CSV table of C-alpha atoms in Angstrom, one decimal:
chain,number,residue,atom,x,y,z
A,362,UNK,CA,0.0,0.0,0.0
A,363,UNK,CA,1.5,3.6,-0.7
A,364,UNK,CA,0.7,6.8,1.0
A,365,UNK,CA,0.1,10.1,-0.2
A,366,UNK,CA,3.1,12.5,-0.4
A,367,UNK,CA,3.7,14.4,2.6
A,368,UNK,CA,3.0,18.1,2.2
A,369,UNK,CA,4.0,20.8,4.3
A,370,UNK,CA,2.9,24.8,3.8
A,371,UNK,CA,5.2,27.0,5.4
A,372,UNK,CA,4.7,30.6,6.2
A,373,UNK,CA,7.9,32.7,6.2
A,374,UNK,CA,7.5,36.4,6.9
A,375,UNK,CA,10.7,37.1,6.0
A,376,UNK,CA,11.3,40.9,5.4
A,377,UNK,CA,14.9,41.8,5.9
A,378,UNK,CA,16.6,40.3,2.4
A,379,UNK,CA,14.6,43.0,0.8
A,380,UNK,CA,15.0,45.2,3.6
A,381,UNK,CA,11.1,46.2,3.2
A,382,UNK,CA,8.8,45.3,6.2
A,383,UNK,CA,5.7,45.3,3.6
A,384,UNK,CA,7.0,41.9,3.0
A,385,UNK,CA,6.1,40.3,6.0
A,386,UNK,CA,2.2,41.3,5.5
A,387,UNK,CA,2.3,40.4,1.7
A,388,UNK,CA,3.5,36.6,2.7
A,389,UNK,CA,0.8,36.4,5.3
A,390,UNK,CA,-1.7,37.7,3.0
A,391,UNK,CA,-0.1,34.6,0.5
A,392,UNK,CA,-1.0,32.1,3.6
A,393,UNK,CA,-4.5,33.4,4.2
A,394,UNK,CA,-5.5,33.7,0.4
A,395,UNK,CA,-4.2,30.3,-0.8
A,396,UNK,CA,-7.1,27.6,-1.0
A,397,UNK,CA,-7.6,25.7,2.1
A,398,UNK,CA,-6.5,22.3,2.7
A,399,UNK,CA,-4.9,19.3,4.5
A,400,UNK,CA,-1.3,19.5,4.7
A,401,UNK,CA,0.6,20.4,7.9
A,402,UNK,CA,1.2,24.0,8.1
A,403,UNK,CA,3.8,25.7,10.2
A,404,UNK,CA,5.5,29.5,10.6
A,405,UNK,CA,8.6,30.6,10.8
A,406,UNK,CA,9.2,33.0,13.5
A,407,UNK,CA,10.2,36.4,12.0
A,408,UNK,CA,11.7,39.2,14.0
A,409,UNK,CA,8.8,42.2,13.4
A,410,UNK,CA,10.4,45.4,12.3
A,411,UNK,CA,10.8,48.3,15.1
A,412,UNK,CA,10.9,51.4,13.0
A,413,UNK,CA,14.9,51.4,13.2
A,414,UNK,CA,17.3,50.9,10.3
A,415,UNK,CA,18.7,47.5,10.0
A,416,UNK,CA,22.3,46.7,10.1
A,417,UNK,CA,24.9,45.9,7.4
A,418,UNK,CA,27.3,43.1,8.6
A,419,UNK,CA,30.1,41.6,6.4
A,420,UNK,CA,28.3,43.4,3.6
A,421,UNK,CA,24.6,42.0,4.5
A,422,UNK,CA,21.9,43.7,5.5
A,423,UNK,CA,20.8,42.1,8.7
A,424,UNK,CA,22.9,39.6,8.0
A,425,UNK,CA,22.6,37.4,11.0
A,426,UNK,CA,18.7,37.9,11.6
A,427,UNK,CA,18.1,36.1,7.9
A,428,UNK,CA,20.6,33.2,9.3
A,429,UNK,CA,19.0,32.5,12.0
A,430,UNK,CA,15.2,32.6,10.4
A,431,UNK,CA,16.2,30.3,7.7
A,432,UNK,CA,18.1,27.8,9.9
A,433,UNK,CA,15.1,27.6,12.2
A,434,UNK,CA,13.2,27.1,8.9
A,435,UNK,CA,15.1,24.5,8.4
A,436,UNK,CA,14.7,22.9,11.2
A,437,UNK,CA,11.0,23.4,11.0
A,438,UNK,CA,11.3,21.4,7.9
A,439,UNK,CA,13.2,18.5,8.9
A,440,UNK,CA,11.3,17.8,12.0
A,441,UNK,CA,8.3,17.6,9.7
A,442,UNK,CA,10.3,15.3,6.9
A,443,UNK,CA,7.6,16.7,4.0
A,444,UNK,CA,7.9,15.2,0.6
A,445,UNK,CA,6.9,18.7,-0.6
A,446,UNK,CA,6.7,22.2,0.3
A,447,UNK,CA,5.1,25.6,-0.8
A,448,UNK,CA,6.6,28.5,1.2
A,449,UNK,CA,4.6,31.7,1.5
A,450,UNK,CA,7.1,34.7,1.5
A,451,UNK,CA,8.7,36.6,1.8
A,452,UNK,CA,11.6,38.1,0.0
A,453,UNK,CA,13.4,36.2,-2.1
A,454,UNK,CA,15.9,33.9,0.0
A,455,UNK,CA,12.9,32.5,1.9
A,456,UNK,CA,13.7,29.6,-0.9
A,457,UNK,CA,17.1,28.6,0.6
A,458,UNK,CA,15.7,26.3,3.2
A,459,UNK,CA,13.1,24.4,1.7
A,460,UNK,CA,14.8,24.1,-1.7
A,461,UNK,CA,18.2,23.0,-0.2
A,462,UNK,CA,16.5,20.2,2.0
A,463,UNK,CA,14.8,18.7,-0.8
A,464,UNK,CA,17.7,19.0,-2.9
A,465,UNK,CA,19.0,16.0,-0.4
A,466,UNK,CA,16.0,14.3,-0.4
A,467,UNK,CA,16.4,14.2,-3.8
A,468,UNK,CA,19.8,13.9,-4.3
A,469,UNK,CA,21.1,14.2,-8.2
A,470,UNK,CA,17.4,13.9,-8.6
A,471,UNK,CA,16.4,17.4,-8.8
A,472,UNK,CA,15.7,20.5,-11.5
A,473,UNK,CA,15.0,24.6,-10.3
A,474,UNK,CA,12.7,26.5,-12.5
A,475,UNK,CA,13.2,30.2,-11.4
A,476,UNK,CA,10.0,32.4,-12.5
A,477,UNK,CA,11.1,35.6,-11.9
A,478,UNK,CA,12.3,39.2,-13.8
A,479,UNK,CA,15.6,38.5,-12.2
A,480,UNK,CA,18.2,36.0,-11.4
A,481,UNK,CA,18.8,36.4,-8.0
A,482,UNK,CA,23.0,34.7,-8.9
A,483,UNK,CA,24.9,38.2,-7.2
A,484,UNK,CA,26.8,38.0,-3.9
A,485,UNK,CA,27.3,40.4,-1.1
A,486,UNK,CA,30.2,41.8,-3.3
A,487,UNK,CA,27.9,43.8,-5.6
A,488,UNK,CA,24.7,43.6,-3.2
A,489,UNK,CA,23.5,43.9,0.7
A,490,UNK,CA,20.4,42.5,0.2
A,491,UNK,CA,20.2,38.9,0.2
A,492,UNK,CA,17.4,38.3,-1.7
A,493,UNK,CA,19.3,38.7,-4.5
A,494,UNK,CA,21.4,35.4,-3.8
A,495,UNK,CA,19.3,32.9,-3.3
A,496,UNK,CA,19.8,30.6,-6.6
A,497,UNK,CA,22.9,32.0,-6.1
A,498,UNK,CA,23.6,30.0,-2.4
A,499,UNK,CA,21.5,27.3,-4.1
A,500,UNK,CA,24.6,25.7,-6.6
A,501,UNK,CA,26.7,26.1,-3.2
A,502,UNK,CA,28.7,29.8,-5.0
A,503,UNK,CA,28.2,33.2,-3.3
A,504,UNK,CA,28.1,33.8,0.7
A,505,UNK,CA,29.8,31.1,2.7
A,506,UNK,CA,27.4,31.2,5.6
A,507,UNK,CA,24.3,31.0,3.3
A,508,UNK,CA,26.1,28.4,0.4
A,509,UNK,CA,26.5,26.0,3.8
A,510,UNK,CA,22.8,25.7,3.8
A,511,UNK,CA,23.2,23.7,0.1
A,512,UNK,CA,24.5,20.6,1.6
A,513,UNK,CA,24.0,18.9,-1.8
A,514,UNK,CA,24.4,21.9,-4.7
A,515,UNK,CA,21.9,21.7,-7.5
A,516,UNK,CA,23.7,21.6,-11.0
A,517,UNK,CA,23.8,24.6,-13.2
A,518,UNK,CA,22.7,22.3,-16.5
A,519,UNK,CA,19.4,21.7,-13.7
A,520,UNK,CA,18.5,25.1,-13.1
A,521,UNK,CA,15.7,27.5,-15.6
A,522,UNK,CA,14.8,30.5,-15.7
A,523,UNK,CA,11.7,31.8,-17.2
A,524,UNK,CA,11.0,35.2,-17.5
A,525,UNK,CA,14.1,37.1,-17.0
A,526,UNK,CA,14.6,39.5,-19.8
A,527,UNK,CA,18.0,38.9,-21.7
A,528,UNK,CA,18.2,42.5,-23.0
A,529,UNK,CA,18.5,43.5,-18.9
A,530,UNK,CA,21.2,41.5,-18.3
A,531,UNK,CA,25.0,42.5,-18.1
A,532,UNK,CA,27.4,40.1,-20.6
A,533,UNK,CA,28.6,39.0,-17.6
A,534,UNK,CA,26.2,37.4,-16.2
A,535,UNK,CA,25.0,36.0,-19.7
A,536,UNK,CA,28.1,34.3,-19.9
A,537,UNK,CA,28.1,33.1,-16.3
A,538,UNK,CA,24.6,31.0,-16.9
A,539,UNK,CA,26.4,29.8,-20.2
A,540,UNK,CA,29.0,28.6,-18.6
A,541,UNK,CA,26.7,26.9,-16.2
A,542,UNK,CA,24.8,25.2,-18.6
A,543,UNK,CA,21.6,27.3,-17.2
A,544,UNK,CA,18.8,28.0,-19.8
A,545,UNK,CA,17.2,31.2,-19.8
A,546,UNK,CA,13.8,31.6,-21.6
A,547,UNK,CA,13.3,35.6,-22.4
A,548,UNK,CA,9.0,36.4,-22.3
A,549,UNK,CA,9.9,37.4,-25.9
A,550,UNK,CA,11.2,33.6,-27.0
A,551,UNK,CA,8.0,32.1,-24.8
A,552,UNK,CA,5.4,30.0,-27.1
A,553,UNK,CA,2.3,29.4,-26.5
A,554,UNK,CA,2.0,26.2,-25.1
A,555,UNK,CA,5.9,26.6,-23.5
A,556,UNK,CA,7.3,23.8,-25.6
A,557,UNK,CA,10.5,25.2,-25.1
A,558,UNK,CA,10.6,24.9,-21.2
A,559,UNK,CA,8.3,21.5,-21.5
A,560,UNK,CA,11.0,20.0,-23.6
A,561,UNK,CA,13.8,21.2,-21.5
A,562,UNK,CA,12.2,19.6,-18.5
A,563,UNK,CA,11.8,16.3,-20.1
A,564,UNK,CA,15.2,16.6,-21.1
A,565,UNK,CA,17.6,17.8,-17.7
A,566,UNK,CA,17.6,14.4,-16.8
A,567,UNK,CA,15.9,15.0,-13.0
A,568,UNK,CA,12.3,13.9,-11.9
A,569,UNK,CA,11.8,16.4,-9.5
A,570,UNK,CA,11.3,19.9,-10.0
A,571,UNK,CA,11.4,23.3,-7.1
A,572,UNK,CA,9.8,26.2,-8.3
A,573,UNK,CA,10.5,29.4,-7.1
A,574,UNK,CA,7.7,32.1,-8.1
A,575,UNK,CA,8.9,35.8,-7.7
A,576,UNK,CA,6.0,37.5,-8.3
A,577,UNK,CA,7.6,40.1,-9.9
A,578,UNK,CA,7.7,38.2,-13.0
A,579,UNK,CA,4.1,39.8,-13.5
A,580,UNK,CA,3.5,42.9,-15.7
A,581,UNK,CA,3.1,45.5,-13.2
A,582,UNK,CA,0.6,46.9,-15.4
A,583,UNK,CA,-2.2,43.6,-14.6
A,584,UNK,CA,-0.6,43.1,-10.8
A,585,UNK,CA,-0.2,45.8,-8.4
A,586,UNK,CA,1.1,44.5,-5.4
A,587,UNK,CA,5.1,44.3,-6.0
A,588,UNK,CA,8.1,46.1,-5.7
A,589,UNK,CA,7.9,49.0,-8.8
A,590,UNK,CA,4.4,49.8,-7.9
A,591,UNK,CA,5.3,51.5,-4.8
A,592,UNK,CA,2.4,54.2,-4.4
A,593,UNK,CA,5.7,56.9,-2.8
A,594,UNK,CA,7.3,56.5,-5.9
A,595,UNK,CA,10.6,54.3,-7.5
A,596,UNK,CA,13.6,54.8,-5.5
A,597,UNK,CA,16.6,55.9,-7.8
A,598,UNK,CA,18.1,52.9,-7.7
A,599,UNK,CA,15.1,51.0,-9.0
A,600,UNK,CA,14.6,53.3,-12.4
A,601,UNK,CA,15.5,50.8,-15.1
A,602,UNK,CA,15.7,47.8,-13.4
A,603,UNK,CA,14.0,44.7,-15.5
A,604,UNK,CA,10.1,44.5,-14.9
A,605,UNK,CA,7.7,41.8,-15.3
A,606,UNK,CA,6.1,40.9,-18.9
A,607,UNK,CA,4.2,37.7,-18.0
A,608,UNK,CA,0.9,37.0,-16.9
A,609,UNK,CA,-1.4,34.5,-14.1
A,610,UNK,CA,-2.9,33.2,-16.7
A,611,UNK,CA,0.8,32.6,-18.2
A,612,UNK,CA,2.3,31.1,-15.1
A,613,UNK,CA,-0.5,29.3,-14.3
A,614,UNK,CA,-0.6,27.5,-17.6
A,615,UNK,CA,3.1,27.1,-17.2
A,616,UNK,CA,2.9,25.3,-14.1
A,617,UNK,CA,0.1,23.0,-15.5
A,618,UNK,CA,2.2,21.5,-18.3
A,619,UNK,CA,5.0,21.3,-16.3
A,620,UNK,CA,3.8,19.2,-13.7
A,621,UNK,CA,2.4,16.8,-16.4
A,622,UNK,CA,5.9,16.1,-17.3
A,623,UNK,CA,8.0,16.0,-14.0
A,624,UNK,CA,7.2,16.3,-10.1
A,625,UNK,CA,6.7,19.3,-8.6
A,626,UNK,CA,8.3,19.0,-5.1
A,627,UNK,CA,8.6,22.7,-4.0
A,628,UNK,CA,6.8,26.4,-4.6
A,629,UNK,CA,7.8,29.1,-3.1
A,630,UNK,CA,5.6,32.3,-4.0
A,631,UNK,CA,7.7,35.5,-2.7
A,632,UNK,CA,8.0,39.1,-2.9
A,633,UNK,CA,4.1,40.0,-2.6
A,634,UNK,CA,4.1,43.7,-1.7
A,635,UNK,CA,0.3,44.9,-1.0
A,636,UNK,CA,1.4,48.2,-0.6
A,637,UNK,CA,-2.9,49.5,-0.4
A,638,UNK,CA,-3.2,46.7,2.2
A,639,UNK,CA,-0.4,48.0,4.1
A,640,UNK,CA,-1.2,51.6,3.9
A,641,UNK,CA,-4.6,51.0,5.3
A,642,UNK,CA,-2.8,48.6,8.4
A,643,UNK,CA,-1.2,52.1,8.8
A,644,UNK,CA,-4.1,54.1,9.2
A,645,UNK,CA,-6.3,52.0,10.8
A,646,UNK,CA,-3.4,52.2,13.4
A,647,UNK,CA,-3.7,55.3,13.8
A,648,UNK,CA,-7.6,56.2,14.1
A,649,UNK,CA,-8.9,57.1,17.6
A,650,UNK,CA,-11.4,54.8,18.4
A,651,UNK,CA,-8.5,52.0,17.2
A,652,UNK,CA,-5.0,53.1,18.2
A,653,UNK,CA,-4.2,51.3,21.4
């Protein structure tokens, strides 16, 4: 007799690698909107932001805090032994722990599909914040401290990215992924029914796929809640930086044909910023009759 796969939902309100407390409401809101169901659920306990600036250690911003959150997600996660995971985040590295357990569980049996406007591959050399290192940490490169967490590193000819824009990205870090033996799938070179992606799938050799959904990856134009529709305006920083062309309906689809090809182990959904949502938490704060 076999048994179901073992699925566990975890709820990581991590804010710091984006250095943007907004996260930590926009992965709860992820938890609470997501369709009910059996699996075992559990949170990761998140230190709530204070109003004061956060620290920059060895070139991190809050360097240790984000250590400590994903090694207690980690533990989380092997205490529960899931077969599968979707994490509700979050910035970006909230898929460091879940994806580098089941990338031993899986051993040489697993394949990364990254859906996101960005590749998330830089280090604390060109960066603070960490949630631009995750797939980074994830082939065991980048940050000691967060690499260590990859006890077994996923392959660069198993990792895909659909998505990214290839007219955003430096030569450098075009030749990098080539030299990897990553694929990257521009929105522009995306067909219809994703043949491209479904074939590379059936072809990287691994049964089991993680996902990582940055939700970024949307057009900003059809979905409000992320990082360049921030109601006080673009930092200056963040003018030019690659935006999202893809759709739901387009990941959605995505997903569908993918998982009738290969496994899907893990998803985490990350960097949901309801920045009306948040706003209103703020005021209601601060009316009479509801302020404390």
């Amino acid at each position: 007799m076999t048994t179901s796969p073992k699925t566990l939902r975890l709820l990581m309100p991590q804010w710091q690698g984006g250095n943007n407390p907004t996260y930590r409401l926009g992965a709860r809101l992820l938890a609470w909107l997501a369709p009910e169901g059996d699996a075992e659920f559990a949170e990761v306990p998140v230190a709530q932001p204070d109003g004061s600036k956060l620290p920059v250690e060895e070139g991190i911003v809050a360097k240790t805090a984000i250590l400590g959150q994903n090694r207690t997600a980690l533990e989380i996660i092997r205490k529960a032994d899931p077969d599968r995971i979707v994490t509700f985040g979050g910035d970006c590295s909230v898929s460091l722990a879940p994806f580098s357990y089941l990338a031993t569980k899986y051993a040489g049996d697993v394949a990364v599909l990254w859906i996101d406007s960005h590749v998330d591959l830089t280090s604390s050399q060109f960066y603070e914040n960490a949630h631009g290192y995750p797939m980074r940490n994830l082939l065991g490169q980048g940050d000691a401290e967060f690499a260590a967490f990859t006890e077994t590193p996923i392959p660069g000819n198993r990792l895909v990215y659909v998505g990214v824009g290839k007219d955003r990205m430096s030569e450098g870090s075009l030749r990098d992924i080539d030299a990897m033996g990553a694929r990257v799938f521009d929105p522009s070179e995306l067909t219809g029914n994703f043949a491209e992606v479904i074939d590379w799938l059936k072809a990287c050799g691994a049964s089991k796929l993680l996902v990582h959904f940055d939700l970024d990856v949307l057009d900003p134009e059809h979905f409000r809640a992320q990082l360049f529709n921030n109601p006080d305006g673009l930092a200056d920083h963040f003018v030019g930086m690659a935006t999202g062309k893809l759709t739901f309906a387009n990941v959605i689809d995505l997903l569908g044909r993918s998982a009738e090809v290969i496994d899907i182990v893990a998803l985490s959904i990350t960097e949901h910023l309801p920045w009306d949502a948040e706003n209103l938490r703020q005021a209601l704060a601060r009316l009479p009759i509801l302020s404390r």
